[in-house]
Structures are given as structure tokens and as C-alpha cells.
Amino acid sequence: MLLKEFSDEVDIFELKNLPEKVEAVAWGMKKIAGPLGDGIMEIGMDATYDTNSKHLELYSIMAEHDNAGFPISYCLLTTATAIDVGKRKKALTAWAQCVHDKYNIHPVFTHVDKDLGEIAALRAVWKSKKVDVEDYEGGVPDDAQVDKNSQVTESIPGRPQGPHNPPLSTPLTESTNVLQICLPPPSQPIEFEEEHDCDDGRLPPAERPRIQGTGFTLLLQPAVEQGSAETPDSGDVNDDTDSACTRRTFCPVDFQKTIIDMMERHYCAHPDIPGYVAPEAAAIKRWAVQQMYTFCHNNGLPELWAYLWENWYRSGRWELWARSVHELIPVLKTTMILESHWRRIKHDFLHHFKMPRCDLLAWILVKKLANSYYIKLDNLLMPNGRYHELCSWRKAFKNAWRKNEMKETTLPSNSDAYCPNAQKWVCTCPAFVTSRFLMCKHLVQLVRCVPPRFFLKVKRRRSTPFWEHQSLRLKDTRECDSDDSEGQGGDLSNDDFPDDDDDDVRSLNDDEDDEDDDVVVGRVEKGLTFNEALSADINLITDFLAGLQFQAQFRDHRFLRTLEQEGAGFFRLTSACLEKEKRANKRGGNAQLTWDKTAASSMFYRPRIEDNDGA
């Protein structure tokens, strides 16, 4: 086999206890899994299709290191001809067990999508670890799933009437047939499978009532006459009239975004992040279930609540996706490292071939694709001082940090709305808990301005404080007061800003300039001349000033708070310009330095010089 020729790069696994007629080929990437080894904290498992001529599913296990993914094992698998119960789970368990034993991997978090076979396999191998069921929107069902896969049900005649259940056009006796089924009592007690804990590797069964009666009633739909060959339109499955009569949605479109946002908050809640309920896992679950149940009850959505409870909120399912059940918060929030891996395989390599042979696919994975991961991992584990490609998340992290630095915050009179704690790096604002990088403008503006090298070395932690670097230092009271009145920024000393003559720093700065190209400022971009644009701004401010003077008689504190909050940036600019003018007209005073941090916003403002000689 071709893989045997690459024995210095891969370890071929011999999968044990495979079900009959299950075809599987698995190998490990020894140059990646070996150096990482027992230091792996998070792994992800996923599969893709249409990669080879034998139609085998391509599985991969990727390890997280520095918030980036590295493939440690691959498996080509098919269970199409096997008839054993749990065939795919057994095959995936055998593969995962080989990875576990060969490289001594003991991850704290394992990330998968909503595939029950993968979940069961990971639970069977890593019994005491946290399995995270992920989706592209942060672990909750996306719009397409709620809209297409779970909101359409058959119209049941005789169903209870409700706000979303219109009355039936015909009586129950005319539209249904009643079938009475009587079951004799069992001669022996029926054994029901009890709930399983996480240690046996199996998913808990659904929580359903136990039927012990001797009979029950089924309501059968009457037979519907199909259209004849002469009238094909009457049997069209896409006919809107037929669809409206036989199908209905149990999740209206108006509620979908609200439900998804609510589930996002439930997923992100954690005892280390204050703001919702008591900092306990049980209290968070109780709060989430109560909030979702109340919403469904108040809006008359019983079927939606049944779906959410059975698939997301009941015991055994809540533990799969909520991050509050573990004391640590994982670095990875979704399985996008695997999706990006599949995109790279198919778009960069397999687009040259149409369903290649399995040996060609293995050669691409081992000899072509793996080289880039070898280089990246060597640079992360053994830095040599030379330029190397940075992980893509660092550029996105820097852009998010810079944007939070520039955002306006409330003035001191309104600063008690949230309780940011920069030492623990937590905040009660809604933006923090759902942030990809666990940051918000309140925390970013509480610390001193960071040097460019900060974005190259900062480390993400799984417990508080979530970001760790020596440059993260709190501002003192004087600096905070200066920021509120004159602008943003910290102590820009030479020690904080080392020489930026570095290729890595420049590579991060290149993308930051690209985002500013689309920003439209003022009226000059609308075709106005400078004088026309400035006159329009002056007229706007003059008219608004007259309106402000008119508001004084009403003494409305709500308007004052809104004015201070929304106009904080403009007030800082005016204060900086007037302070510059005051210094310019002051005799014997020290002139304001050109690169003073407080003069950044007023740099291009020309002060009016008073004529004191004529006085």
C-alpha cells in the first residue's frame, strides 16, 4: 500500500473489532501528533464527502494549538454494506482509540457537529472529557436548520385549537377514520433502558413516557385521490395550495431570530462570566430552560418547545452544547477549523481531479498538504527569530481590538451600567459574552494602549483572566480622567513601544490599513467642495445649538443622558481643540507638544490668537 512508503511520516493504524463489511483505512500524522502529544487540550472531529472514487467518507481529527488547527489523523471509512447495529460508532471508536493509545492524547474538550455517531465514539474513548456539539453559529441551530429541517409538520386533524392552529374546515368525524387497537397485557415485565451517564460512551435515550395501557386510539388521515394522467397539475408536489393544506410551520419566521439569539446567550453563559444568574452551572441551566419555556408558552409554540427540549435542553443533550457545564471555557467556539481544512483540500488540491483514487488522495494529504502544517508547527514550537506566517486569528483579533479602542463609551455619569473587571477580564455587557475573542470596548479602554508586538505574543487562556500578556496594564485614575475629557490612549512611553522594524508587525499592519479604505467621512466624498462641506457642518451645529438652548426649559434628564452618551466623541474633540487654543493664548505657558497623546484629535485645528497688544 502507498502509505507504507511514508512510514517516516505516518503511522498506519490497525483498527480492531470492526463490524463485518466495514471498510476503513486510518493513519496518524506522526510529525504533528508526536510534538503536540499530551499537551493537546482540544480536538475536533468531522467528515467530508466526494473526495475519492470509492465514495469513502474522509474523517479527520484536528488538534488545537495557539487557536489554530493541525491534523493529527485521517480515516477513510464506509459502512454502506454493513448491517450491524451501531456500525459507524464502532468503527469511529476503534479509530479514535488508536489515536488515543498511539499519541497519549487526553484532551479536555472534543468538538463535533450534531453527528450522534461521532459524539458516541468520542464519549467511548475519552470518557471523562467534555464533548462540545458545535454549529456554524456558535453551537446553536442556524436559520436554515430552524427554517427548513425542524419547523414543518403534518397537519393533524382534531388537534387542539390555539393562536397558531386555525380551525379545521371539516368536522373530525368527516375527515378522519378512527382505528381502535387493543394490546393484551404483557406476560412478562417490560425492561426499559435506564439513563446512561457519560462514562459508558452511549447517548442517553430520549425521555419519553412509558405506555403501560391495554389500548390506544390512532387517528388516520383519509385517502386522498391522486390526479390522473390527463391533469398532471393536480398532483404537483410543489403546488402552494396543497402544501398550505397539509403542512404548517411550528416556528414562525418572526420568532426565528429571537430564538437563535436566545440560544446563543444560553450557549455562551458561564459561571466565570457574570451578568445573568448565580454563578453556578445548575442555576444557568434552570434560567435557560425557564426562559425558553416561558417564551414558547407565551407565544403558543408547543411543538417548538417539544423540539427544543428533546434535542437541546433535556438532560443528556444540554451537557453536549452548553459551555457552562465545565469549569473552563474552550478556545474553539465552532468546528470551523475542520471546515476550513476541507475547503483547503477541495479548493487547493482536489479541484485538479474528479474523484481521484484513494492512493492519490492519501498522497495529497501526506506529501502536499501536510508540509505547510509542518512548517507552521515548527515556527510555533521552535521560533528562530526569522519571519514566519502568523495564525490567521491574530489579524482578526487585532482588527477587533482596534475597533473597540475607537468605539465611544458612556461618560462617567453613565459608566455604572456595566461592571467591567480588567484584572479578571470579564464584563457584564452583552457584547462580551457573545464575542469570539471574549472582549468588549469597556475592557479594551480600561487598559493602557498596547504595543504592536502585543498582537504577536498575547495568549488566550481558558479561565480568568482570558487574555494574558505583560502589556495588559490597567490605567490609573489620572489616565482614565484624561481619556474621558480629551481622547483615548494610554502611556505611550518608549518602553511600551519597541522598535516596529519587524516583518511580523508589518504583516499585521498591512491588513489593518485595508479596512480603512471603505470608510466614508464627512461630505467631501459626496462631491462638495471644502467650503461647502464646512459651511454645512457649521449650519448643522448652529441649528442644533439653538435646539439645545430650547431644551433647557424642560429639564429632561433622559435627553441629557442621551446627549452625553451619543455625543461623547464630539465633546472630547471640542474640549481638545479649546484646550489647544487656551494654551496658545496663555503667556509663559508651555506649548503643547506636537505628538502629545491628548493633542491627537486637535492636531489640524488652528487656534485663534488673541491680540493682547491692542488691549
Coordinates of C-alpha atoms in Angstrom, one line a residue:
M1 CA 0.0 0.0 0.0
L2 CA 1.1 3.6 -0.7
L3 CA 1.0 4.6 3.0
K4 CA 3.7 2.1 3.8
E5 CA 6.2 4.0 1.7
F6 CA 5.7 7.0 4.0
S7 CA 6.5 5.2 7.2
D8 CA 8.7 8.1 8.4
E9 CA 5.8 10.5 8.2
V10 CA 2.7 8.5 9.1
D11 CA 1.6 5.7 11.5
I12 CA -0.7 3.2 9.9
F13 CA -3.4 2.1 12.4
E14 CA -4.8 -1.4 12.6
L15 CA -8.4 -1.0 13.6
K16 CA -9.7 -3.7 15.9
N17 CA -13.2 -5.1 16.4
L18 CA -14.6 -3.6 13.2
P19 CA -18.1 -4.8 12.2
E20 CA -18.3 -7.1 9.2
K21 CA -18.1 -5.5 5.8
V22 CA -17.0 -2.1 7.2
E23 CA -14.1 -0.7 5.1
A24 CA -11.7 1.6 6.9
V25 CA -8.2 2.9 6.4
A26 CA -6.7 5.1 9.1
W27 CA -3.3 6.7 9.8
G28 CA -1.8 9.2 12.0
M29 CA 0.5 12.2 11.2
K30 CA 3.5 11.4 13.5
K31 CA 5.3 14.7 12.7
I32 CA 2.3 16.7 14.1
A33 CA 0.8 14.4 16.7
G34 CA 4.2 13.5 18.1
P35 CA 5.4 17.0 19.1
L36 CA 2.0 18.1 20.4
G37 CA 1.3 14.8 22.2
D38 CA -0.2 15.0 25.7
G39 CA -0.2 18.8 25.5
I40 CA -3.3 18.8 23.4
M41 CA -6.2 20.4 25.2
E42 CA -8.8 20.5 22.4
I43 CA -9.5 18.3 19.4
G44 CA -12.2 18.3 16.7
M45 CA -13.7 15.5 14.6
D46 CA -15.6 15.9 11.3
A47 CA -16.2 14.2 7.9
T48 CA -16.5 15.2 4.3
Y49 CA -17.6 13.5 1.1
D50 CA -16.9 13.3 -2.6
T51 CA -13.2 13.1 -2.2
N52 CA -12.4 9.7 -3.8
S53 CA -13.6 7.3 -6.5
K54 CA -14.6 4.6 -3.9
H55 CA -17.0 7.1 -2.2
L56 CA -15.4 6.6 1.2
E57 CA -16.0 9.3 3.8
L58 CA -12.9 11.2 4.8
Y59 CA -12.7 11.8 8.5
S60 CA -10.1 13.9 10.3
I61 CA -9.2 14.6 13.9
M62 CA -7.5 18.0 14.3
A63 CA -5.8 19.4 17.4
E64 CA -5.9 23.0 18.6
H65 CA -2.6 24.8 19.2
D66 CA -2.4 28.6 19.6
N67 CA -6.0 28.8 18.4
A68 CA -5.2 27.1 15.1
G69 CA -5.9 23.6 13.9
F70 CA -3.4 20.9 13.0
P71 CA -4.5 17.5 11.5
I72 CA -3.2 14.6 13.6
S73 CA -5.1 11.7 12.0
Y74 CA -7.2 10.7 8.9
C75 CA -9.6 7.9 8.3
L76 CA -11.3 6.7 5.1
L77 CA -14.5 4.9 6.1
T78 CA -17.6 3.4 4.6
T79 CA -20.4 1.4 6.3
A80 CA -22.7 1.2 3.3
T81 CA -22.7 -2.6 3.0
A82 CA -22.6 -3.4 6.7
I83 CA -25.7 -4.4 8.6
D84 CA -24.5 -4.4 12.2
V85 CA -26.3 -2.1 14.7
G86 CA -24.1 0.9 15.6
K87 CA -21.6 0.1 12.8
R88 CA -20.4 3.6 12.3
K89 CA -20.0 4.2 16.0
K90 CA -17.9 1.1 16.4
A91 CA -15.7 2.0 13.5
L92 CA -15.1 5.5 14.7
T93 CA -14.5 4.3 18.2
A94 CA -11.8 1.9 17.0
W95 CA -10.1 4.7 15.1
A96 CA -10.3 7.2 18.0
Q97 CA -8.9 4.5 20.3
C98 CA -5.9 4.1 18.1
V99 CA -5.2 7.8 18.1
H100 CA -5.6 7.9 21.9
D101 CA -3.2 5.0 22.5
K102 CA -0.6 5.9 20.0
Y103 CA 0.0 9.5 20.9
N104 CA -1.2 9.6 24.5
I105 CA -3.8 12.3 23.8
H106 CA -6.0 13.4 26.7
P107 CA -8.0 16.4 25.5
V108 CA -10.2 18.4 27.8
F109 CA -12.6 19.4 25.1
T110 CA -13.7 17.5 22.0
H111 CA -15.6 19.4 19.3
V112 CA -18.0 17.8 16.8
D113 CA -21.1 18.8 14.9
K114 CA -24.5 17.3 15.6
D115 CA -23.5 13.7 14.4
L116 CA -24.6 11.2 17.1
G117 CA -22.2 8.6 15.9
E118 CA -19.2 10.9 16.3
I119 CA -20.4 12.0 19.7
A120 CA -20.8 8.4 20.9
A121 CA -17.4 7.5 19.6
L122 CA -15.7 10.4 21.4
R123 CA -17.5 9.6 24.6
A124 CA -16.5 6.0 24.5
V125 CA -12.8 6.8 24.1
W126 CA -12.4 10.0 26.2
K127 CA -15.0 9.1 28.9
S128 CA -14.4 12.0 31.4
K129 CA -13.9 14.7 28.8
K130 CA -16.3 17.5 27.7
V131 CA -17.9 16.9 24.3
D132 CA -19.0 20.1 22.6
V133 CA -21.7 19.9 19.9
E134 CA -20.9 22.8 17.6
D135 CA -22.6 24.5 14.8
Y136 CA -21.6 27.4 12.5
E137 CA -23.4 30.0 14.7
G138 CA -21.6 29.1 17.9
G139 CA -23.3 25.8 19.0
V140 CA -26.9 26.7 18.2
P141 CA -29.1 25.8 15.3
D142 CA -28.8 28.3 12.4
D143 CA -31.6 29.9 10.4
A144 CA -31.6 27.3 7.7
Q145 CA -32.0 24.5 10.3
V146 CA -34.9 26.1 12.1
D147 CA -36.5 27.2 8.9
K148 CA -36.2 24.0 6.8
N149 CA -35.4 21.0 8.9
S150 CA -37.4 21.4 12.0
Q151 CA -40.3 23.8 11.6
V152 CA -42.6 21.9 9.2
T153 CA -45.1 19.3 10.5
E154 CA -48.0 17.4 9.1
S155 CA -51.4 19.0 9.7
I156 CA -53.2 16.7 12.3
P157 CA -57.0 16.7 12.1
G158 CA -58.6 17.2 15.5
R159 CA -55.5 19.0 17.0
P160 CA -56.1 21.5 19.8
Q161 CA -57.0 25.0 18.8
G162 CA -54.6 27.7 19.5
P163 CA -53.3 31.1 18.3
H164 CA -51.3 29.4 15.6
N165 CA -53.7 26.5 15.0
P166 CA -56.6 27.7 12.7
P167 CA -59.9 25.8 13.0
L168 CA -60.4 22.9 10.7
S169 CA -62.7 23.3 7.7
T170 CA -64.5 19.9 8.3
P171 CA -65.6 18.2 11.4
L172 CA -63.4 15.5 12.9
T173 CA -65.8 12.7 12.1
E174 CA -65.8 13.6 8.4
S175 CA -62.1 13.9 7.9
T176 CA -60.6 11.0 9.8
N177 CA -61.0 7.3 10.4
V178 CA -60.8 6.1 14.0
L179 CA -58.9 2.8 14.5
Q180 CA -59.1 1.1 17.9
I181 CA -56.0 -1.0 18.7
C182 CA -56.1 -3.2 21.8
L183 CA -52.9 -4.7 23.1
P184 CA -53.0 -7.6 25.6
P185 CA -51.1 -7.1 28.8
P186 CA -47.5 -8.4 28.6
S187 CA -46.9 -11.8 30.1
Q188 CA -43.5 -10.5 31.5
P189 CA -42.4 -7.1 32.7
I190 CA -41.0 -4.9 30.0
E191 CA -37.4 -3.8 30.7
F192 CA -36.7 -0.2 29.8
E193 CA -33.2 1.1 29.3
E194 CA -32.2 3.5 32.0
E195 CA -30.4 6.8 31.5
H196 CA -26.7 6.4 30.9
D197 CA -24.0 8.6 32.3
C198 CA -21.1 9.9 30.2
D199 CA -18.8 7.0 31.2
D200 CA -20.3 4.3 29.0
G201 CA -19.8 6.2 25.8
R202 CA -23.5 5.9 24.7
L203 CA -26.0 8.7 24.3
P204 CA -28.9 8.8 26.8
P205 CA -32.2 7.7 25.4
A206 CA -35.0 10.2 24.8
E207 CA -37.1 11.0 27.9
R208 CA -40.4 9.5 26.8
P209 CA -43.5 8.3 28.8
R210 CA -43.8 4.6 29.4
I211 CA -47.0 3.2 27.9
Q212 CA -48.5 0.5 30.2
G213 CA -52.1 0.6 29.0
T214 CA -54.1 -2.0 27.2
G215 CA -55.2 0.1 24.2
F216 CA -54.9 3.4 22.4
T217 CA -56.6 5.2 19.6
L218 CA -55.0 6.2 16.3
L219 CA -56.4 9.0 14.1
L220 CA -55.9 8.1 10.4
Q221 CA -55.9 10.6 7.5
P222 CA -58.4 9.7 4.9
A223 CA -57.1 8.6 1.5
V224 CA -56.6 11.5 -0.9
E225 CA -57.4 10.9 -4.6
Q226 CA -54.4 11.5 -6.8
G227 CA -54.6 13.4 -10.0
S228 CA -55.0 11.5 -13.3
A229 CA -52.6 11.5 -16.2
E230 CA -54.8 13.9 -18.0
T231 CA -54.5 16.5 -15.2
P232 CA -50.9 16.4 -14.1
D233 CA -51.1 19.8 -12.4
S234 CA -53.4 18.4 -9.8
G235 CA -50.7 16.1 -8.5
D236 CA -47.9 18.6 -8.4
V237 CA -45.9 18.3 -5.2
N238 CA -44.9 21.9 -5.4
D239 CA -48.4 23.3 -5.6
D240 CA -48.8 26.0 -3.0
T241 CA -52.4 25.2 -2.2
D242 CA -51.7 21.6 -1.4
S243 CA -48.7 22.5 0.7
A244 CA -50.7 25.0 2.7
C245 CA -53.4 22.5 3.4
T246 CA -51.2 19.6 4.6
R247 CA -48.2 21.4 6.1
R248 CA -47.7 24.2 8.6
T249 CA -44.8 25.7 10.4
F250 CA -44.4 25.4 14.2
C251 CA -41.7 28.2 14.2
P252 CA -43.0 31.3 12.5
V253 CA -40.4 33.4 10.7
D254 CA -40.9 36.3 13.0
F255 CA -39.6 34.3 16.0
Q256 CA -36.6 32.6 14.4
K257 CA -34.0 35.3 15.0
T258 CA -35.3 35.8 18.6
I259 CA -34.9 32.1 19.4
I260 CA -31.5 31.8 17.8
D261 CA -30.2 34.9 19.8
M262 CA -31.7 33.4 22.9
M263 CA -29.9 30.1 22.4
E264 CA -26.7 31.9 21.7
R265 CA -26.9 33.6 25.1
H266 CA -27.7 30.2 26.7
Y267 CA -24.7 28.6 25.0
C268 CA -22.3 31.4 26.0
A269 CA -23.4 31.7 29.6
H270 CA -20.7 30.5 32.1
P271 CA -20.1 30.8 35.9
D272 CA -16.9 32.8 35.3
I273 CA -18.9 35.4 33.3
P274 CA -21.3 37.4 35.5
G275 CA -24.4 39.1 34.3
Y276 CA -27.3 36.5 34.1
V277 CA -27.9 34.4 37.1
A278 CA -26.0 32.9 40.1
P279 CA -22.5 31.7 39.0
E280 CA -23.4 28.0 39.1
A281 CA -23.9 25.5 36.3
A282 CA -27.3 24.3 37.7
A283 CA -28.6 27.9 38.1
I284 CA -27.6 28.7 34.5
K285 CA -29.4 25.6 33.1
R286 CA -32.5 26.4 35.2
W287 CA -32.5 30.0 33.9
A288 CA -32.1 28.9 30.3
V289 CA -34.8 26.3 30.4
Q290 CA -37.2 28.6 32.1
Q291 CA -36.6 31.5 29.7
M292 CA -37.1 29.3 26.6
Y293 CA -40.2 27.6 28.0
T294 CA -41.7 30.9 29.0
F295 CA -41.1 32.3 25.5
C296 CA -42.7 29.3 23.8
H297 CA -45.6 29.2 26.2
N298 CA -46.4 32.9 25.9
N299 CA -46.3 32.7 22.1
G300 CA -48.3 29.5 21.7
L301 CA -45.5 27.3 20.3
P302 CA -45.8 23.9 21.9
E303 CA -44.3 22.0 19.0
L304 CA -41.2 24.3 19.1
W305 CA -40.7 23.7 22.8
A306 CA -41.0 19.9 22.2
Y307 CA -38.3 20.1 19.6
L308 CA -36.0 22.3 21.7
W309 CA -36.5 20.2 24.8
E310 CA -35.9 16.9 23.1
N311 CA -32.9 17.9 21.1
W312 CA -31.2 20.7 23.1
Y313 CA -32.4 21.3 26.7
R314 CA -33.1 18.0 28.3
S315 CA -30.6 16.1 30.4
G316 CA -28.1 14.4 28.2
R317 CA -28.4 17.0 25.5
W318 CA -27.8 20.2 27.4
E319 CA -24.4 18.9 28.5
L320 CA -23.4 18.4 24.9
W321 CA -23.5 22.0 23.8
A322 CA -23.7 24.4 26.8
R323 CA -20.2 25.5 27.9
S324 CA -21.5 26.3 31.5
V325 CA -21.2 22.6 32.5
H326 CA -17.4 22.8 32.5
E327 CA -15.3 24.9 34.7
L328 CA -13.1 26.0 31.7
I329 CA -14.1 27.9 28.6
P330 CA -12.7 26.3 25.4
V331 CA -10.7 28.3 22.9
L332 CA -12.6 26.9 20.0
K333 CA -16.2 28.0 19.6
T334 CA -17.1 26.1 16.5
T335 CA -15.7 23.4 14.2
M336 CA -14.7 25.9 11.6
I337 CA -11.0 24.7 11.8
L338 CA -12.2 21.4 10.2
E339 CA -14.5 23.2 7.7
S340 CA -11.6 25.4 6.6
H341 CA -9.4 22.2 6.4
W342 CA -11.9 20.6 4.0
R343 CA -12.2 23.8 1.9
R344 CA -8.4 23.9 1.5
I345 CA -8.3 20.2 0.4
K346 CA -11.0 20.5 -2.1
H347 CA -10.3 24.0 -3.5
D348 CA -6.5 24.0 -3.5
F349 CA -5.8 20.4 -4.5
L350 CA -8.8 18.2 -5.5
H351 CA -10.1 20.8 -8.0
H352 CA -7.5 19.3 -10.4
F353 CA -9.1 15.9 -10.2
K354 CA -12.6 14.5 -10.3
M355 CA -13.0 11.9 -7.5
P356 CA -9.4 10.7 -7.5
R357 CA -8.2 7.2 -6.5
C358 CA -7.7 6.7 -2.8
D359 CA -3.9 6.3 -3.1
L360 CA -3.7 9.7 -4.9
L361 CA -5.9 11.3 -2.1
A362 CA -3.6 9.9 0.5
W363 CA -0.5 11.2 -1.3
I364 CA -2.0 14.7 -1.5
L365 CA -2.8 14.6 2.3
V366 CA 0.6 13.3 3.3
K367 CA 3.0 14.9 0.9
K368 CA 1.4 18.0 -0.4
L369 CA -0.9 19.4 2.3
A370 CA 1.0 18.3 5.4
N371 CA 4.1 20.3 4.5
S372 CA 2.5 23.6 5.3
Y373 CA 1.4 22.3 8.7
Y374 CA 4.9 21.1 9.4
I375 CA 6.4 24.5 8.8
K376 CA 3.8 26.3 10.8
L377 CA 4.1 24.0 13.7
D378 CA 7.9 24.2 13.7
N379 CA 7.7 28.0 13.8
L380 CA 5.3 27.9 16.7
L381 CA 7.2 25.4 18.8
M382 CA 10.8 26.5 17.9
P383 CA 10.9 30.2 16.9
N384 CA 14.1 31.1 15.2
G385 CA 13.8 34.8 15.0
R386 CA 13.0 34.9 11.3
Y387 CA 9.8 35.9 9.6
H388 CA 7.1 33.3 9.6
E389 CA 3.4 33.2 8.7
L390 CA 1.2 34.1 11.6
C391 CA -2.0 32.3 12.6
S392 CA -5.0 34.0 10.8
W393 CA -6.9 34.6 14.0
R394 CA -4.3 37.2 15.2
K395 CA -5.2 39.6 12.3
A396 CA -8.9 39.3 13.2
F397 CA -8.1 39.8 16.8
K398 CA -6.1 42.9 16.2
N399 CA -8.8 44.4 14.0
A400 CA -11.4 43.7 16.7
W401 CA -9.2 45.2 19.4
R402 CA -8.5 48.4 17.4
K403 CA -12.3 48.8 16.6
N404 CA -13.1 48.5 20.3
E405 CA -10.5 51.2 21.1
M406 CA -12.2 53.6 18.8
K407 CA -15.8 53.0 19.9
E408 CA -17.5 55.6 22.0
T409 CA -18.3 54.7 25.6
T410 CA -20.6 56.5 28.0
L411 CA -19.4 59.4 30.1
P412 CA -18.5 58.8 33.8
S413 CA -22.1 59.7 34.8
N414 CA -23.3 56.6 33.0
S415 CA -20.4 54.3 33.4
D416 CA -22.1 52.2 36.1
A417 CA -24.3 50.5 33.5
Y418 CA -21.8 47.6 33.3
C419 CA -19.2 46.3 35.7
P420 CA -16.0 45.6 33.6
N421 CA -13.2 44.0 35.6
A422 CA -9.9 44.2 33.6
Q423 CA -8.0 42.2 36.2
K424 CA -10.2 39.1 35.6
W425 CA -11.0 40.3 32.1
V426 CA -14.8 39.9 32.4
C427 CA -17.7 42.3 31.7
T428 CA -21.4 42.1 32.2
C429 CA -22.2 43.7 28.8
P430 CA -24.0 41.6 26.2
A431 CA -21.2 42.1 23.7
F432 CA -18.6 40.4 25.8
V433 CA -20.3 37.1 26.5
T434 CA -21.0 36.5 22.7
S435 CA -17.7 37.8 21.5
R436 CA -15.4 35.5 19.6
F437 CA -12.4 36.8 21.4
L438 CA -14.1 37.5 24.8
M439 CA -13.5 41.3 24.6
C440 CA -15.6 44.4 24.6
K441 CA -14.9 48.2 24.4
H442 CA -15.2 48.6 28.1
L443 CA -12.3 46.3 28.9
V444 CA -10.1 47.4 26.0
Q445 CA -10.5 51.1 27.1
L446 CA -9.6 50.2 30.7
V447 CA -6.1 49.1 29.9
R448 CA -3.2 51.1 28.6
C449 CA -2.6 51.4 24.8
V450 CA -0.8 48.1 23.8
P451 CA 2.3 48.0 21.6
P452 CA 2.2 46.3 18.2
R453 CA 4.1 43.3 19.5
F454 CA 1.2 42.6 21.9
F455 CA -0.8 41.1 19.0
L456 CA 2.0 38.7 18.2
K457 CA 2.5 37.3 21.6
V458 CA -0.8 37.5 23.5
K459 CA -2.1 34.2 24.7
R460 CA -5.7 33.0 25.2
R461 CA -6.5 31.3 28.5
R462 CA -9.4 29.0 29.3
S463 CA -10.0 30.6 32.7
T464 CA -9.9 34.2 34.1
P465 CA -8.2 36.3 33.0
F466 CA -8.9 35.1 29.5
W467 CA -6.0 37.1 27.9
E468 CA -2.5 37.1 29.2
H469 CA 0.4 39.4 28.3
Q470 CA 2.7 41.7 30.1
S471 CA 1.5 44.7 28.2
L472 CA -2.0 44.4 29.6
R473 CA -1.8 47.0 32.4
L474 CA -4.6 49.0 33.9
K475 CA -4.8 52.7 33.5
D476 CA -4.6 54.8 36.6
T477 CA -7.2 57.3 37.6
R478 CA -5.4 60.3 36.0
E479 CA -5.2 58.5 32.7
C480 CA -8.9 57.5 32.8
D481 CA -10.0 61.1 33.5
S482 CA -7.8 62.3 30.7
D483 CA -9.4 59.8 28.3
D484 CA -12.9 60.9 29.2
S485 CA -12.2 64.6 28.5
E486 CA -9.5 64.6 25.8
G487 CA -9.4 61.3 24.0
Q488 CA -8.3 57.7 24.0
G489 CA -4.9 56.2 24.6
G490 CA -2.5 55.2 27.4
D491 CA 1.0 56.0 28.4
L492 CA 2.9 55.9 25.1
S493 CA 6.4 55.6 26.5
N494 CA 9.3 54.2 24.5
D495 CA 9.4 51.1 26.7
D496 CA 5.9 50.2 25.8
F497 CA 6.5 50.6 22.1
P498 CA 9.6 48.6 21.0
D499 CA 11.0 49.1 17.5
D500 CA 8.4 48.2 15.0
D501 CA 11.0 47.3 12.3
D502 CA 9.8 43.7 12.3
D503 CA 8.3 41.7 9.5
D504 CA 5.7 40.1 11.7
V505 CA 4.5 43.5 12.9
R506 CA 4.3 44.9 9.4
S507 CA 2.3 41.8 8.2
L508 CA -0.3 42.6 10.8
N509 CA -0.4 46.3 10.0
D510 CA -0.9 45.6 6.3
D511 CA -4.5 44.3 6.7
E512 CA -5.4 47.0 9.2
D513 CA -4.9 49.7 6.5
D514 CA -7.2 47.8 4.1
E515 CA -10.2 48.1 6.3
D516 CA -10.0 51.9 6.4
D517 CA -10.3 52.3 2.7
D518 CA -14.1 51.9 2.7
V519 CA -14.7 54.4 5.5
V520 CA -16.6 57.5 4.2
V521 CA -16.0 60.6 6.2
G522 CA -17.8 63.9 6.0
R523 CA -19.4 65.5 2.9
V524 CA -16.3 65.8 0.8
E525 CA -16.9 62.3 -0.6
K526 CA -20.4 63.5 -1.8
G527 CA -18.9 65.9 -4.3
L528 CA -19.0 69.1 -2.2
T529 CA -16.1 71.5 -2.0
F530 CA -14.3 72.2 1.2
N531 CA -16.1 75.4 1.8
E532 CA -19.5 73.9 1.0
A533 CA -18.8 70.9 3.4
L534 CA -17.6 73.1 6.2
S535 CA -20.5 75.5 5.8
A536 CA -22.9 72.7 6.0
D537 CA -21.3 71.4 9.2
I538 CA -21.4 74.9 10.8
N539 CA -25.0 75.3 9.9
L540 CA -25.9 71.9 11.4
I541 CA -24.1 72.7 14.6
T542 CA -25.6 76.2 14.8
D543 CA -29.1 74.9 14.3
F544 CA -28.6 72.1 16.9
L545 CA -27.2 74.6 19.4
A546 CA -30.4 76.6 19.2
G547 CA -32.3 73.4 19.7
L548 CA -30.3 72.6 22.8
Q549 CA -31.0 76.0 24.3
F550 CA -34.7 75.4 23.7
Q551 CA -34.5 72.0 25.6
A552 CA -33.2 73.7 28.8
Q553 CA -36.7 74.8 29.9
F554 CA -37.9 71.1 30.0
R555 CA -35.2 69.8 32.3
D556 CA -35.5 66.3 30.8
H557 CA -32.6 64.2 32.3
R558 CA -33.3 61.4 29.8
F559 CA -32.4 63.7 26.9
L560 CA -29.3 64.9 28.8
R561 CA -28.1 61.3 29.3
T562 CA -28.6 60.6 25.6
L563 CA -26.8 63.7 24.6
E564 CA -23.8 62.8 26.8
Q565 CA -23.7 59.3 25.6
E566 CA -24.1 59.8 21.9
G567 CA -22.1 63.0 21.7
A568 CA -19.2 61.9 23.8
G569 CA -16.8 61.8 20.9
F570 CA -17.8 65.3 19.7
F571 CA -17.4 66.7 23.2
R572 CA -13.9 65.2 23.5
L573 CA -13.0 66.8 20.2
T574 CA -14.3 70.2 21.2
S575 CA -12.5 70.0 24.6
A576 CA -9.2 69.1 23.0
C577 CA -9.5 72.0 20.4
L578 CA -10.4 74.6 23.0
E579 CA -7.6 73.4 25.3
K580 CA -5.1 73.8 22.5
E581 CA -6.4 77.3 21.8
K582 CA -6.2 78.2 25.5
R583 CA -2.6 77.1 25.7
A584 CA -1.7 79.0 22.6
N585 CA -3.0 82.3 24.1
K586 CA -1.5 81.7 27.6
R587 CA 1.6 83.8 28.3
G588 CA 4.5 81.9 29.8
G589 CA 2.9 78.6 29.5
N590 CA 4.5 75.5 27.9
A591 CA 3.4 74.9 24.3
Q592 CA 1.6 71.7 23.6
L593 CA 3.8 69.0 22.2
T594 CA 3.0 68.0 18.6
W595 CA 2.8 64.3 19.4
D596 CA 1.1 64.6 22.7
K597 CA -1.5 61.9 23.1
T598 CA -4.1 64.4 24.2
A599 CA -3.5 66.5 21.1
A600 CA -4.0 63.8 18.5
S601 CA -7.6 64.8 17.7
S602 CA -6.8 68.5 17.6
M603 CA -3.7 68.2 15.5
F604 CA -5.1 70.0 12.5
Y605 CA -7.1 72.6 14.4
R606 CA -5.6 76.2 14.1
P607 CA -6.2 78.2 17.3
R608 CA -7.4 81.8 17.3
I609 CA -4.7 84.0 18.7
E610 CA -5.9 86.9 20.8
D611 CA -4.4 90.4 20.0
N612 CA -3.2 91.4 23.5
D613 CA -1.1 94.3 22.3
G614 CA -4.1 96.5 21.4
A615 CA -5.7 96.0 24.8

